[in-house]
Coordinates of C-alpha atoms in Angstrom, one line a residue:
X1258 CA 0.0 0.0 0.0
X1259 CA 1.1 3.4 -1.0
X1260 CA 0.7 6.7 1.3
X1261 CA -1.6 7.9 -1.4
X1262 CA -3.0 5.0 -0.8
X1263 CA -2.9 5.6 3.0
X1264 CA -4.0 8.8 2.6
X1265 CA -7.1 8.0 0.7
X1266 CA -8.7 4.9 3.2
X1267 CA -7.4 6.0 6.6
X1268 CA -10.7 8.1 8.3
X1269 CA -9.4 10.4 9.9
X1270 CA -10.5 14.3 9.7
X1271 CA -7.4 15.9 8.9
X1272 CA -6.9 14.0 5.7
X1273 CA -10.4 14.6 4.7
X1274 CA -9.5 18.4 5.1
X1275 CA -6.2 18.2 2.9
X1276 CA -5.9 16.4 -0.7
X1277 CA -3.6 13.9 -0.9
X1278 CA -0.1 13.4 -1.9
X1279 CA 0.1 11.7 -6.2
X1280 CA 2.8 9.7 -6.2
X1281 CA 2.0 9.6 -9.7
X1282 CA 2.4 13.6 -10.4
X1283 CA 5.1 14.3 -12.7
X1284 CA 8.1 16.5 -11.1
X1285 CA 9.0 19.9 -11.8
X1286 CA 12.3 20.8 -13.8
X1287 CA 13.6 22.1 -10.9
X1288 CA 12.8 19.7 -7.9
X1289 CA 12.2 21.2 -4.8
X1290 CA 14.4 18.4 -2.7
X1291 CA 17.5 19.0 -5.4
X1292 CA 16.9 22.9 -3.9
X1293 CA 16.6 21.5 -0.4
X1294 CA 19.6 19.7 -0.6
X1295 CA 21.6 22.5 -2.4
X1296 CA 20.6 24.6 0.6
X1297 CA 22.2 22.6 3.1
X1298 CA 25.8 23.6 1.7
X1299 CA 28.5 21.1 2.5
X1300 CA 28.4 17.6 1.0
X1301 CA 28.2 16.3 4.3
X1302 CA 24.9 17.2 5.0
X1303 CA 23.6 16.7 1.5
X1304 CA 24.7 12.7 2.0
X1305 CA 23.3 12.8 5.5
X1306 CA 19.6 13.8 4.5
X1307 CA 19.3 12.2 1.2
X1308 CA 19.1 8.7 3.0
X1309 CA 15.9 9.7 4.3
X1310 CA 14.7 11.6 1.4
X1311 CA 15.5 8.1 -0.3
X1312 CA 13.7 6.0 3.0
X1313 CA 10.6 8.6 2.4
X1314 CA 10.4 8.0 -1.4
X1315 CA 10.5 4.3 -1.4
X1316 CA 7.6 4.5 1.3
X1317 CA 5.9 7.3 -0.5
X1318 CA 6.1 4.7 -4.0
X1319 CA 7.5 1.0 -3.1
X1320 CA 8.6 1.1 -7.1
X1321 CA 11.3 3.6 -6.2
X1322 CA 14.2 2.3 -5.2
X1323 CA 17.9 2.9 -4.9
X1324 CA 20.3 6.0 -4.0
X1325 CA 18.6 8.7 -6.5
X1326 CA 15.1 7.3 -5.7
X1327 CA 14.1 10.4 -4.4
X1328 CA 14.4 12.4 -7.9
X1329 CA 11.6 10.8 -8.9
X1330 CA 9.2 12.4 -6.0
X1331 CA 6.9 15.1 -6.8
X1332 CA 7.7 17.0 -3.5
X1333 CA 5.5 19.6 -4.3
X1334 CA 2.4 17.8 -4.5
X1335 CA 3.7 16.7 -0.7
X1336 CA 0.7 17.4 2.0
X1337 CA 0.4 17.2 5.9
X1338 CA -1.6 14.3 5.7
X1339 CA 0.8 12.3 3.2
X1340 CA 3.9 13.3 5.9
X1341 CA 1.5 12.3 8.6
X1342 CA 0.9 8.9 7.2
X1343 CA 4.3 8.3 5.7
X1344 CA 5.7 8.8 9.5
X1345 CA 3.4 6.4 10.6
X1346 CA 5.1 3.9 8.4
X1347 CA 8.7 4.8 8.7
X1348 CA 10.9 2.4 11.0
X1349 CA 13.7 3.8 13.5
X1350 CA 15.0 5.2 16.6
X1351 CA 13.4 8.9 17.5
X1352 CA 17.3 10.4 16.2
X1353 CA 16.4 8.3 12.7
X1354 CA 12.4 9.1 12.1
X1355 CA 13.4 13.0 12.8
X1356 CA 16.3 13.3 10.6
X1357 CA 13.6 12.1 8.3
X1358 CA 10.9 14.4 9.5
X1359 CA 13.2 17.5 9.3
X1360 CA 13.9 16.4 5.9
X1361 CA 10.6 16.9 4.7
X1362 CA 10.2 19.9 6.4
X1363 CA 13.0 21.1 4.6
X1364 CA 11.5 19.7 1.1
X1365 CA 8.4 21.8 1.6
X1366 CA 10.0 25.0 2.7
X1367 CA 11.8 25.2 -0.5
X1368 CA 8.6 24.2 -2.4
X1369 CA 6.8 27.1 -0.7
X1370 CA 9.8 29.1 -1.8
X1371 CA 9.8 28.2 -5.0
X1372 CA 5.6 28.9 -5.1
X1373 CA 5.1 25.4 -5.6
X1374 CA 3.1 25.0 -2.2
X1375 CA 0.2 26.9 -0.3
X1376 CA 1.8 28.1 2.6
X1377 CA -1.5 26.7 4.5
X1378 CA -0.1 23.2 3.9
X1379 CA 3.8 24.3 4.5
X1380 CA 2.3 25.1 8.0
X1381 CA 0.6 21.7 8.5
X1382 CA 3.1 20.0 7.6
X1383 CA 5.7 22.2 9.5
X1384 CA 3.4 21.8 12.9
X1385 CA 3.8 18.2 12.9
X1386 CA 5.6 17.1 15.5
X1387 CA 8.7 15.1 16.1
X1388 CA 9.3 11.8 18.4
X1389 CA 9.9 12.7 22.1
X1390 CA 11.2 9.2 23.2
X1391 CA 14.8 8.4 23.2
X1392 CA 17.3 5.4 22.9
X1393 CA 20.2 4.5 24.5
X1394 CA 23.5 5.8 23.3
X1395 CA 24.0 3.9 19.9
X1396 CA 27.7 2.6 19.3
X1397 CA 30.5 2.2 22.1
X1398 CA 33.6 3.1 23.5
X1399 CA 36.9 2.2 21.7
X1400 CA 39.7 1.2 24.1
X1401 CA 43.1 2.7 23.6
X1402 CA 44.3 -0.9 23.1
X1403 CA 42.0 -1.8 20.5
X1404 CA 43.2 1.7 18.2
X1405 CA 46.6 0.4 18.8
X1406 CA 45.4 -3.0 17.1
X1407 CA 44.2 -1.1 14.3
X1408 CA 47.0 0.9 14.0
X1409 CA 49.5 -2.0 14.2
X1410 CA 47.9 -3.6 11.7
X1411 CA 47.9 -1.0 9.5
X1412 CA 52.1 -0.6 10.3
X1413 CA 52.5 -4.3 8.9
X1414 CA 51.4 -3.2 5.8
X1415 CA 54.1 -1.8 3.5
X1416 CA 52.1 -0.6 0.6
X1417 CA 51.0 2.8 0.3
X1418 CA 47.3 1.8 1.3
X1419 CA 49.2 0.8 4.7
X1420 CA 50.9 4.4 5.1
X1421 CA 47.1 5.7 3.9
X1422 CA 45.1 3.7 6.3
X1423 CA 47.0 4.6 9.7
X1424 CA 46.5 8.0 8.4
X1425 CA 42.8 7.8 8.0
X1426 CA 42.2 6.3 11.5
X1427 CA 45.1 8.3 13.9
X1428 CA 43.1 11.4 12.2
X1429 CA 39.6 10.3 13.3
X1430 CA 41.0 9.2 17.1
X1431 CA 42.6 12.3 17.7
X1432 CA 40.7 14.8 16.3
X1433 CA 36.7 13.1 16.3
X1434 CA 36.5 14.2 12.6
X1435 CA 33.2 12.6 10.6
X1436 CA 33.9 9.9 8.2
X1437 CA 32.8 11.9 5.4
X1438 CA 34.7 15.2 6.8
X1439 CA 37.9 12.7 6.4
X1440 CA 36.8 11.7 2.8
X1441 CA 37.1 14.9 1.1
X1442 CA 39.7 16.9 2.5
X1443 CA 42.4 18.3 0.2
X1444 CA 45.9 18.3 0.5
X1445 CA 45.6 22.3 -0.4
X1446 CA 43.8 22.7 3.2
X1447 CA 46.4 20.9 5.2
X1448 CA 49.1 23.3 6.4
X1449 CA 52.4 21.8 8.4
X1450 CA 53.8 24.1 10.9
X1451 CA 56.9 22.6 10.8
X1452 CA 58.5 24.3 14.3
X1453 CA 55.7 23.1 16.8
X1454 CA 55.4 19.6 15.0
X1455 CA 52.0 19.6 14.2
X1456 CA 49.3 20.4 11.0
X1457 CA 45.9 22.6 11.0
X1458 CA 43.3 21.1 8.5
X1459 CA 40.6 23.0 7.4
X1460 CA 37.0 21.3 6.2
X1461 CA 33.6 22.1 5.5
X1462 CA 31.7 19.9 7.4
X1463 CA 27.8 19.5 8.3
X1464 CA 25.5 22.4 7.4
X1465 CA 28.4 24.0 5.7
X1466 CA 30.1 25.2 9.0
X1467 CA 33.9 25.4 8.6
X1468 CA 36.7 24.5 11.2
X1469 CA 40.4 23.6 12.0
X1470 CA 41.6 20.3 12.6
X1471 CA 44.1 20.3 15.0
X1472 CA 46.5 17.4 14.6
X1473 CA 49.3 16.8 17.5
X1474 CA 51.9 14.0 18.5
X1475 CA 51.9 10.4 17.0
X1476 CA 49.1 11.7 14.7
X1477 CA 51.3 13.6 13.6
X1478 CA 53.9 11.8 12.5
X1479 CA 51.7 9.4 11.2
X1480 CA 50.2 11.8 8.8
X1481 CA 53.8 13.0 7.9
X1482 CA 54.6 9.3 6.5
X1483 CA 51.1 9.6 4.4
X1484 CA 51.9 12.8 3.0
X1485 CA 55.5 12.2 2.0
X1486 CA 54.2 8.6 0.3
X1487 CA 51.7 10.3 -1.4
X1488 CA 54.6 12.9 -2.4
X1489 CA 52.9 16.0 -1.3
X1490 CA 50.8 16.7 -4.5
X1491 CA 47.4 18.1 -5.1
X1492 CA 44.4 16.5 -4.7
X1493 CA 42.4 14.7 -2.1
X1494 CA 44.2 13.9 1.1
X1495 CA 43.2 10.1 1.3
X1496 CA 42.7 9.0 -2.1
X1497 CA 42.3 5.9 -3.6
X1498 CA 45.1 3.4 -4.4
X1499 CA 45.9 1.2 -7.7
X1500 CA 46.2 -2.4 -6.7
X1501 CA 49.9 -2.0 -7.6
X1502 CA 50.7 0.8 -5.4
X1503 CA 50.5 3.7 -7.8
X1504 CA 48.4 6.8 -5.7
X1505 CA 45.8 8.5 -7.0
X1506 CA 45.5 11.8 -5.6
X1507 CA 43.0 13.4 -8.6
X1508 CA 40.5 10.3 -6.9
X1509 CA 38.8 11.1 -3.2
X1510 CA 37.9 7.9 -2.2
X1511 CA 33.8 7.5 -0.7
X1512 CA 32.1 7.2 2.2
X1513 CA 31.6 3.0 1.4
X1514 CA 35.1 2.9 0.6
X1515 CA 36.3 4.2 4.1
X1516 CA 34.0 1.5 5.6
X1517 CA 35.4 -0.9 3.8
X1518 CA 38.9 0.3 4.7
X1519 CA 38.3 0.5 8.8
X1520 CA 36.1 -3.3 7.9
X1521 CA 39.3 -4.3 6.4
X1522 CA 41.8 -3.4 9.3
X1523 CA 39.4 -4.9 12.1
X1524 CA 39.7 -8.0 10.5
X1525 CA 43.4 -7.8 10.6
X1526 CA 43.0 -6.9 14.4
X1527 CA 41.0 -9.4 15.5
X1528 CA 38.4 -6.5 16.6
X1529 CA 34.6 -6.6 15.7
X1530 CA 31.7 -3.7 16.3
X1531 CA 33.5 -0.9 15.3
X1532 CA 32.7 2.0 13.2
X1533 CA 33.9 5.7 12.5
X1534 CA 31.5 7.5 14.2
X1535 CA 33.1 4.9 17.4
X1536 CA 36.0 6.8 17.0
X1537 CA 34.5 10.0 16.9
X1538 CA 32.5 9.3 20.2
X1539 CA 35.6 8.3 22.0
X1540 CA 37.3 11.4 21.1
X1541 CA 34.9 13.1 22.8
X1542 CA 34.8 10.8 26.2
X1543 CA 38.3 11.1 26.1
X1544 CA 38.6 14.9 25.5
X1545 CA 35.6 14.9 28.5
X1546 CA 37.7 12.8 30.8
X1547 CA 41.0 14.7 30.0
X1548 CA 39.2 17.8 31.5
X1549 CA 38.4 19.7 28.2
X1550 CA 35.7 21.9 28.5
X1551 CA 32.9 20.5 26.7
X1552 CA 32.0 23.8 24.6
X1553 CA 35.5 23.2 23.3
X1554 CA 35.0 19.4 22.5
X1555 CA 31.9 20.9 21.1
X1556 CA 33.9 23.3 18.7
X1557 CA 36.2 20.0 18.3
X1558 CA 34.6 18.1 16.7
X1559 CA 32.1 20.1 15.1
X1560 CA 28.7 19.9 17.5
X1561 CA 26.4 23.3 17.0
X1562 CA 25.3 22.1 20.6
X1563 CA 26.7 20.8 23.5
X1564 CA 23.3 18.7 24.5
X1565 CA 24.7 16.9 21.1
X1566 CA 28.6 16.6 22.4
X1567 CA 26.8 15.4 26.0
X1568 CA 25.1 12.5 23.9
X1569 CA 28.4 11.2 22.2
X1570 CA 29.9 11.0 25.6
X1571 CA 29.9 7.3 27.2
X1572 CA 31.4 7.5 30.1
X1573 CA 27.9 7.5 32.1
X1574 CA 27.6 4.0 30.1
X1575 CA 31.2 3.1 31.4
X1576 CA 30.5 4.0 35.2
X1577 CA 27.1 2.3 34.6
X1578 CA 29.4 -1.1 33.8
X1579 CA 31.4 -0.9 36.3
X1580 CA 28.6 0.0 38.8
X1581 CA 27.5 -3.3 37.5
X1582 CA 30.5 -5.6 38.5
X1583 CA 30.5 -4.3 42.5
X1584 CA 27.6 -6.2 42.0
X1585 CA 27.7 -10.4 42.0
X1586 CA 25.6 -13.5 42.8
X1587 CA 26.5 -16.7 43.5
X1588 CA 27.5 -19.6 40.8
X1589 CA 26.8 -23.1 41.1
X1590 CA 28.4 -25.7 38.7
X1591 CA 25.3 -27.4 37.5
X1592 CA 24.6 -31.0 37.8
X1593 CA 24.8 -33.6 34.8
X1594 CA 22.7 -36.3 34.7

């Protein structure tokens, strides 16, 4: 069943009141959700909400599938009801089915914008509320043993994707830096002061919001031994690599193939359940623990709020497990018959 579908059988008075959302109307030249998107600025953000944009779509018309499924949504035909009903449908943790709300909030601002959509319906649809519940903190803590796996394993390999990897993940440990935010940064943006041993990155990352990587110490040196194998040239930072060694600086490597690069290394270390964003909450409980001042862990790693920073932090889940083991109960081998 579609939402128009949904839209059309469900009884209830407020989609009576509003017409409801063809799945079937044919887009505009100029798609409100490609304006949307455009508006959000960085590329960061523009991957971030076109997953839900894409989850919405396939709801909104189970025939669309796929990452560009959402081009084929006439977002201006979108109505209260139709958001009402796809929200119903759509699967997820209050963080997830949010994101995916805000998205098409966003989708029918630009439409109204753009004089696409009644701004009666842009205020229905922007006075529907989000999810108050919560979840527990997603992901875990990385212990400093386990990015000393990684980063071992990454040493035993000689190639230039060995020198590359280290890179990638001593960068996200030390400085909490998004996978994406990694991804596209440009060798033109990393500046080496030489006489205090360290490097200041700058990125663009979510809702186009620039900052300064600070990189310190072992990091460091580890990025050193990147740059000098890449030879210093142009080009994305952490590009991809020829299966014969040769670097390819004119190619930024993706989002998938970072995963599969931090997938590759935990196999090598022996480690399982670990993702970027692990690393990027660690920083932060490790900044937090250090005594950093959690506006500045904020400006870190990128946070416009410290009630965000405050949910990446786990060490209330750490003092929580060890609360746990002060606690025991008796064991009893059990008896085999």
């Amino acid at each position: 069943m579609t939402v128009n579908e949904m839209t059309l059988s469900r009884p209830s008075p407020s989609l009576d009141s509003s017409p409801a959302f063809n799945v079937c109307a044919s887009v505009p030249a100029l798609n409100p959700a490609s304006v949307y998107l455009e508006s959000l600025g960085s590329d960061v953000s523009k991957r971030t909400m076109i997953s839900p944009l894409n989850r919405a779509a396939s709801i909104l018309n189970p025939e669309l599938s796929g990452k560009d499924a959402w081009l084929s949504v006439p977002w201006h035909k979108l109505t209260a009801p139709a958001v009402r009903a796809l929200m119903a449908k759509l699967d997820g943790s209050p963080a997830t089915r949010n994101k995916a709300l805000a998205a098409l909030k966003g989708v029918a601002r630009s439409a109204w914008e753009m004089r696409l959509l009644e701004t009666d319906e842009l205020m229905r649809i922007q006075s529907i509320k989000g999810d108050a519940g919560s979840r527990e903190p997603a992901g875990r803590y990385i212990p400093t043993g386990e990015v000393t796996a990684l980063l071992q394993a990454c040493a035993k390999d000689s190639s230039p994707a060995g020198a590359r990897d280290s890179a990638m993940i001593a960068l996200a440990a030390a400085t909490g830096a998004r996978r994406a935010e990694i991804a596209s940064i440009v060798a033109e943006n990393v500046t080496h002061i030489a006489d205090e041993g360290r490097y200041a990155i700058r990125i663009i990352g979510k809702r186009n919001k620039e900052r300064t990587l600070h990189v310190t110490g072992n990091a460091a040196r580890i990025l050193t031994e990147w740059i000098e194998t890449r030879f210093n040239c142009p080009g994305a930072l952490f590009c991809a690599i020829r299966k014969g060694g040769t670097v390819l600086p004119e190619h930024e490597i993706s989002t998938t193939a970072a995963d599969n690069i931090l997938r590759k290394r935990c196999t090598e270390a022996a480690l399982e359940n670990l993702d970027w964003h692990d690393l990027r909450r660690t920083t932060v409980s490790n900044l937090l623990d250090a005594g950093a001042d959690i506006s500045t862990v904020a400006g870190i790693v990128g946070h416009s709020s410290v009630n965000t920073t405050r949910r990446y932090d786990r060490r209330p889940e750490r003092a929580r497990i060890k609360a746990a083991e002060l606690i025991s109960v008796a064991y009893f081998t059990r008896a085999l018959t």
